[in-house]
Short mmCIF file of C-alpha atoms and ligand atoms in Angstrom, two decimals:
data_model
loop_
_atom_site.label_atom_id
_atom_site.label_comp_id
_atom_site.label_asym_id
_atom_site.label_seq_id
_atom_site.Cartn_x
_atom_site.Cartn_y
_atom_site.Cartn_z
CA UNK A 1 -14.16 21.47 -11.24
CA UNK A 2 -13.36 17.89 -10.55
CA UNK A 3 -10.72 16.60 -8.54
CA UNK A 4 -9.43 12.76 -9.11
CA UNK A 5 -8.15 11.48 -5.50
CA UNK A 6 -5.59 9.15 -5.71
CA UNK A 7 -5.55 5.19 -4.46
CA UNK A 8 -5.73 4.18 -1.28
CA UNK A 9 -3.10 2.69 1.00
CA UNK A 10 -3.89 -1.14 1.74
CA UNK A 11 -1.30 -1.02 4.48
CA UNK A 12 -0.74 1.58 6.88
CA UNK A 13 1.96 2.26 9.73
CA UNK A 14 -1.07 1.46 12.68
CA UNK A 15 -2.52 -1.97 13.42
CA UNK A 16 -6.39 -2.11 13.51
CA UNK A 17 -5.73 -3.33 16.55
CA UNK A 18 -3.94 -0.04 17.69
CA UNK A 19 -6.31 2.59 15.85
CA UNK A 20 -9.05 1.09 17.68
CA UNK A 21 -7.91 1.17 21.05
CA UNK A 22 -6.49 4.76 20.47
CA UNK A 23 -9.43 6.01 18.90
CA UNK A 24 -10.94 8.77 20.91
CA UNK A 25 -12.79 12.27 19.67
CA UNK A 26 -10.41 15.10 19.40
CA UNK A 27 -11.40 18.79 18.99
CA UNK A 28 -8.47 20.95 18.97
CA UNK A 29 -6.99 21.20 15.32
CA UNK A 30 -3.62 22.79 13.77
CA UNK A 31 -4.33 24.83 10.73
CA UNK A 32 -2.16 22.68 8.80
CA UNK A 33 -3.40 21.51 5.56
CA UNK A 34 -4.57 17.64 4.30
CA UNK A 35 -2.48 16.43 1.60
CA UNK A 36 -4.01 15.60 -0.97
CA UNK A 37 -3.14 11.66 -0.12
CA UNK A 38 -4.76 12.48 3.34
CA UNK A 39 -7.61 13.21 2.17
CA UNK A 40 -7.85 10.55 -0.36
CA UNK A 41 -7.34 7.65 2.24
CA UNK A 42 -9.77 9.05 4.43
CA UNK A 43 -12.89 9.11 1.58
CA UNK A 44 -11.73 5.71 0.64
CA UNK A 45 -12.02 4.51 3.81
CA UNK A 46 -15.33 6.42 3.86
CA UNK A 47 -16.82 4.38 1.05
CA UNK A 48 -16.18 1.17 2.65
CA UNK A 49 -19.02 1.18 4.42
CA UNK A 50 -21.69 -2.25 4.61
CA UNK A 51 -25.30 -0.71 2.63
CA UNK A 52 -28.61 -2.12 3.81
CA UNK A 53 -29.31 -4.16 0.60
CA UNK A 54 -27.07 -2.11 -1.42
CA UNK A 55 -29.29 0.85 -1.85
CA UNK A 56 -26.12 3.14 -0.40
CA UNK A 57 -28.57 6.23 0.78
CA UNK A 58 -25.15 8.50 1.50
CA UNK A 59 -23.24 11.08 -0.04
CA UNK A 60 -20.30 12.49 1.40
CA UNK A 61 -19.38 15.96 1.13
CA UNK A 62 -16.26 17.78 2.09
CA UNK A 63 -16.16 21.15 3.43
CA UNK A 64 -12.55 22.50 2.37
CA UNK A 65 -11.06 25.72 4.02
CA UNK A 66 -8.97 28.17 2.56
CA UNK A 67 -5.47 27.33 2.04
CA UNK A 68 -6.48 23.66 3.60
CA UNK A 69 -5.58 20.90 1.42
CA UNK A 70 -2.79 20.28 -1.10
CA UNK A 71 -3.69 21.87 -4.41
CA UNK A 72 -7.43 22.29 -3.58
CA UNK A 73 -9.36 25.32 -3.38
CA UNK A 74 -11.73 25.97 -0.38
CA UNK A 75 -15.14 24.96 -1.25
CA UNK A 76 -17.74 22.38 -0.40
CA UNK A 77 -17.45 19.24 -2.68
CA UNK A 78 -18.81 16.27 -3.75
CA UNK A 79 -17.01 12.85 -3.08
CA UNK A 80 -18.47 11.30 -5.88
CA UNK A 81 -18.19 7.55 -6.02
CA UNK A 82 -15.85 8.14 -3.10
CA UNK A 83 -12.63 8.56 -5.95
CA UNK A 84 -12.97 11.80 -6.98
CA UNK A 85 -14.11 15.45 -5.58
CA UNK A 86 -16.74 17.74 -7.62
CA UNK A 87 -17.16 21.75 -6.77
CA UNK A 88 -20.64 21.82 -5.12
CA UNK A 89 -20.06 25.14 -3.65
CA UNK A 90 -17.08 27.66 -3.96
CA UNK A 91 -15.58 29.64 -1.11
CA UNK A 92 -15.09 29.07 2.50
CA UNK A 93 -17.97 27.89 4.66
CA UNK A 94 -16.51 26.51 7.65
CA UNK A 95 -17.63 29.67 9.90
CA UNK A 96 -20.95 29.07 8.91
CA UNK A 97 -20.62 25.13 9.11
CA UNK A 98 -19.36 25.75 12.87
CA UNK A 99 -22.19 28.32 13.95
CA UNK A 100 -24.91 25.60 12.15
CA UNK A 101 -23.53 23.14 14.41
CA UNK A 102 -24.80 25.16 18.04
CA UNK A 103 -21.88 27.05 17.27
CA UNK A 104 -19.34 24.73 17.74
CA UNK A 105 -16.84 27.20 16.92
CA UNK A 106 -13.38 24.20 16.92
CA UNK A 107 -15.03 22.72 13.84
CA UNK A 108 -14.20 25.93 12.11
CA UNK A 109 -10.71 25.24 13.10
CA UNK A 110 -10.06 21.89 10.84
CA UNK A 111 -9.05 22.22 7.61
CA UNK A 112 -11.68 19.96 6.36
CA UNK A 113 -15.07 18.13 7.92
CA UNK A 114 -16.77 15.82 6.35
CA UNK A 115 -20.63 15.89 5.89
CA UNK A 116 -22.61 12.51 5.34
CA UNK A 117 -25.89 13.42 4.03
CA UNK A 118 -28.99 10.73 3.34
CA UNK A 119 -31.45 10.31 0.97
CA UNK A 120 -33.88 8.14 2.89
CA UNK A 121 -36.25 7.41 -0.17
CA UNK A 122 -33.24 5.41 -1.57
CA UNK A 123 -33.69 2.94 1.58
CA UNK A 124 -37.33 2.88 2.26
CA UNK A 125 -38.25 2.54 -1.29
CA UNK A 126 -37.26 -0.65 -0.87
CA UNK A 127 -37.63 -1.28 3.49
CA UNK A 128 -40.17 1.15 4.07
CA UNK A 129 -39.93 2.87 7.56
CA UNK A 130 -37.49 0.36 8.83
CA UNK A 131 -35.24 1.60 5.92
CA UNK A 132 -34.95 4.57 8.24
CA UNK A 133 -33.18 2.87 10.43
CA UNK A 134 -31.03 1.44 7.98
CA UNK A 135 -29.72 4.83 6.99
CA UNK A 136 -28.90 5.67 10.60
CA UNK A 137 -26.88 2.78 11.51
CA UNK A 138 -25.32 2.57 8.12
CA UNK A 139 -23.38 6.80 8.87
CA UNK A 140 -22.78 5.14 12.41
CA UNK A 141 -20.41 2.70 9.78
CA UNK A 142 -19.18 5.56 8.12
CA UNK A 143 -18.06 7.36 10.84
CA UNK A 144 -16.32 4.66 12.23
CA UNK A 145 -14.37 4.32 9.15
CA UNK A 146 -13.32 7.76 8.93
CA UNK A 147 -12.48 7.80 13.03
CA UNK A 148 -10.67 4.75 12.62
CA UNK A 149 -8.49 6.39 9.67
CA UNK A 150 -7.77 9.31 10.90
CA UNK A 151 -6.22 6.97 13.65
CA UNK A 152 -4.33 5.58 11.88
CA UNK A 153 -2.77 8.50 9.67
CA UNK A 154 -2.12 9.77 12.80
CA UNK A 155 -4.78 13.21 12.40
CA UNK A 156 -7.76 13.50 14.53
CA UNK A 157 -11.67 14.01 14.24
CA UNK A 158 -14.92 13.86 16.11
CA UNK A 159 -18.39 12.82 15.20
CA UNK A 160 -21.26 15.97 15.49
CA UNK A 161 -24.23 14.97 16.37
CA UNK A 162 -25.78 18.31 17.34
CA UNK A 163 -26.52 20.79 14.72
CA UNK A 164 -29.55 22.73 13.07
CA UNK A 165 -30.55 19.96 10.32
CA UNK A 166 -31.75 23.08 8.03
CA UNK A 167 -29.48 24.88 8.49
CA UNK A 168 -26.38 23.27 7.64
CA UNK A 169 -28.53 21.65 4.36
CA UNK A 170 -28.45 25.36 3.53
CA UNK A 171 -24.93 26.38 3.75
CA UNK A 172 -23.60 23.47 2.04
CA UNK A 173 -26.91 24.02 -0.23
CA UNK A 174 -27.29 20.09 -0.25
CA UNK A 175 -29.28 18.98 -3.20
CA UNK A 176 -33.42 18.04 -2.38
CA UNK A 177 -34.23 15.21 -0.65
CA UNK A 178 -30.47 15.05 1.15
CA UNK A 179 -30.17 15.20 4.95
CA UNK A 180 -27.52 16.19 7.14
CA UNK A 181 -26.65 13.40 9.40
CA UNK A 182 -23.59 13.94 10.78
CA UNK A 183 -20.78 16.22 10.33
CA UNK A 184 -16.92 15.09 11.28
CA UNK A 185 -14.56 17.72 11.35
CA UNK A 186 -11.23 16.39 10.23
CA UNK A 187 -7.24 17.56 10.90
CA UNK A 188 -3.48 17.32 12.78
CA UNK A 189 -4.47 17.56 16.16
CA UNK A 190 -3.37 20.52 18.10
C1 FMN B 1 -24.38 10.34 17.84
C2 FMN B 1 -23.24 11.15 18.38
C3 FMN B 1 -23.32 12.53 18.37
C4 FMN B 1 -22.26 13.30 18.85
N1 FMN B 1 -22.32 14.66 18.75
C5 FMN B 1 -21.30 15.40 19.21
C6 FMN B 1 -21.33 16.81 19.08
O1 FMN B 1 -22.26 17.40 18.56
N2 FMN B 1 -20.26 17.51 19.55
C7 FMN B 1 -19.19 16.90 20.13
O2 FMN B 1 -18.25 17.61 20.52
N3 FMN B 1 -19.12 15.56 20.25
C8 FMN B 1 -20.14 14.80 19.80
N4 FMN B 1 -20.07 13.43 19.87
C9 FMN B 1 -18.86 12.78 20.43
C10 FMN B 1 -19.07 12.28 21.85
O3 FMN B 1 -19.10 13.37 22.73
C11 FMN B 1 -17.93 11.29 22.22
O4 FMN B 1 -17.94 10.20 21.35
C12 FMN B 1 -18.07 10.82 23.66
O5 FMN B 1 -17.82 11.89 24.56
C13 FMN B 1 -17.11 9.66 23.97
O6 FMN B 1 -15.78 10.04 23.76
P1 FMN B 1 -14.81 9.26 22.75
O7 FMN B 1 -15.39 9.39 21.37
O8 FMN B 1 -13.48 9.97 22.88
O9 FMN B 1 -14.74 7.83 23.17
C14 FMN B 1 -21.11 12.66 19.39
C15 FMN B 1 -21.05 11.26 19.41
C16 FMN B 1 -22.08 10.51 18.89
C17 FMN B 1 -21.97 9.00 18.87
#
């Protein structure tokens, strides 16, 4: 199944100003779902991201709950070219997203967390072990992106650092050669 997402907002009702000042980490989430507009802002703002030399090493996934965004069935998908979801995996994983992350049991809670995954090889192909580096600070851009949206659409996230690597490759049975880097649970803060 794919899933077009629909065009970003250019202006929004929070200065950058404002979304950067207020942005803190947040871990206590409604269960209300993303719309689908939500959600769409949020990977755009995702794939806005500076790439080392343009080799863009990331792909973003998005773990969906049941009954947690507009029109979208709970599954893990693939934000391809950041404009449009494809099914990776059906069914709800966010239980076993949570207990990969040392059991960080609130990230089952949001409706939706994002997953950036690397492929290194697409960096150090070209920058060899520095391109390593690369890859790291480039999800640190990411991240900020997606902290700094949520900010300003008013919903609330935090950036997981600490999880079994293997693990939660295998639950959102990420394609070879992609790595888990970091995992931001998204939603309406409780
Ligand atoms: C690399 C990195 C890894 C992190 N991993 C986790 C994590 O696994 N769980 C968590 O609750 N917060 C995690 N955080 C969020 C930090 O705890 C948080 O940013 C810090 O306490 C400062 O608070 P603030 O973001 O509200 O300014 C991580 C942050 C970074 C930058």
């Amino acid at each position: 199944m794919r899933i077009k997402l629909e065009g970003a907002d250019k202006r929004g009702k929070v200065s950058l100003e404002e979304a950067i000042e207020r942005r803190k980490s947040r871990r206590a989430f409604k269960r209300t779902a993303l719309t689908k507009k939500q959600l769409s802002q949020l990977i755009w703002s995702a794939g806005k991201a500076p790439s080392a030399g343009a080799t863009y090493p990331l792909e973003l996934y998005v773990v969906i709950g049941k009954e947690c965004a507009e029109d979208i069935d709970a599954g893990v998908y693939h934000a391809k070219r950041y404009s449009e979801l494809d099914l990776h995996k059906e069914g709800d994983i966010r239980e076993k997203l949570a207990v990969a992350c040392l059991s960080q049991m609130f990230i089952a809670d949001a409706p939706v967390s994002f997953v950036i995954a690397a492929e290194y090889e697409r960096t150090t192909r070209r920058y060899g072990d520095r391109g390593i580096r690369y890859v790291h600070i480039e999800v640190g851009h990411v991240s900020q992106n997606i902290y700094l949206q949520c900010e300003a659409l008013g919903l609330v996230t935090v950036a997981i650092g600490a999880f079994y690597d293997d693990e939660v490759a295998r639950v959102l049975s990420l394609p070879e050669g992609q790595k888990p880097i970091y995992v931001m649970p998204v939603g309406v803060g409780l």
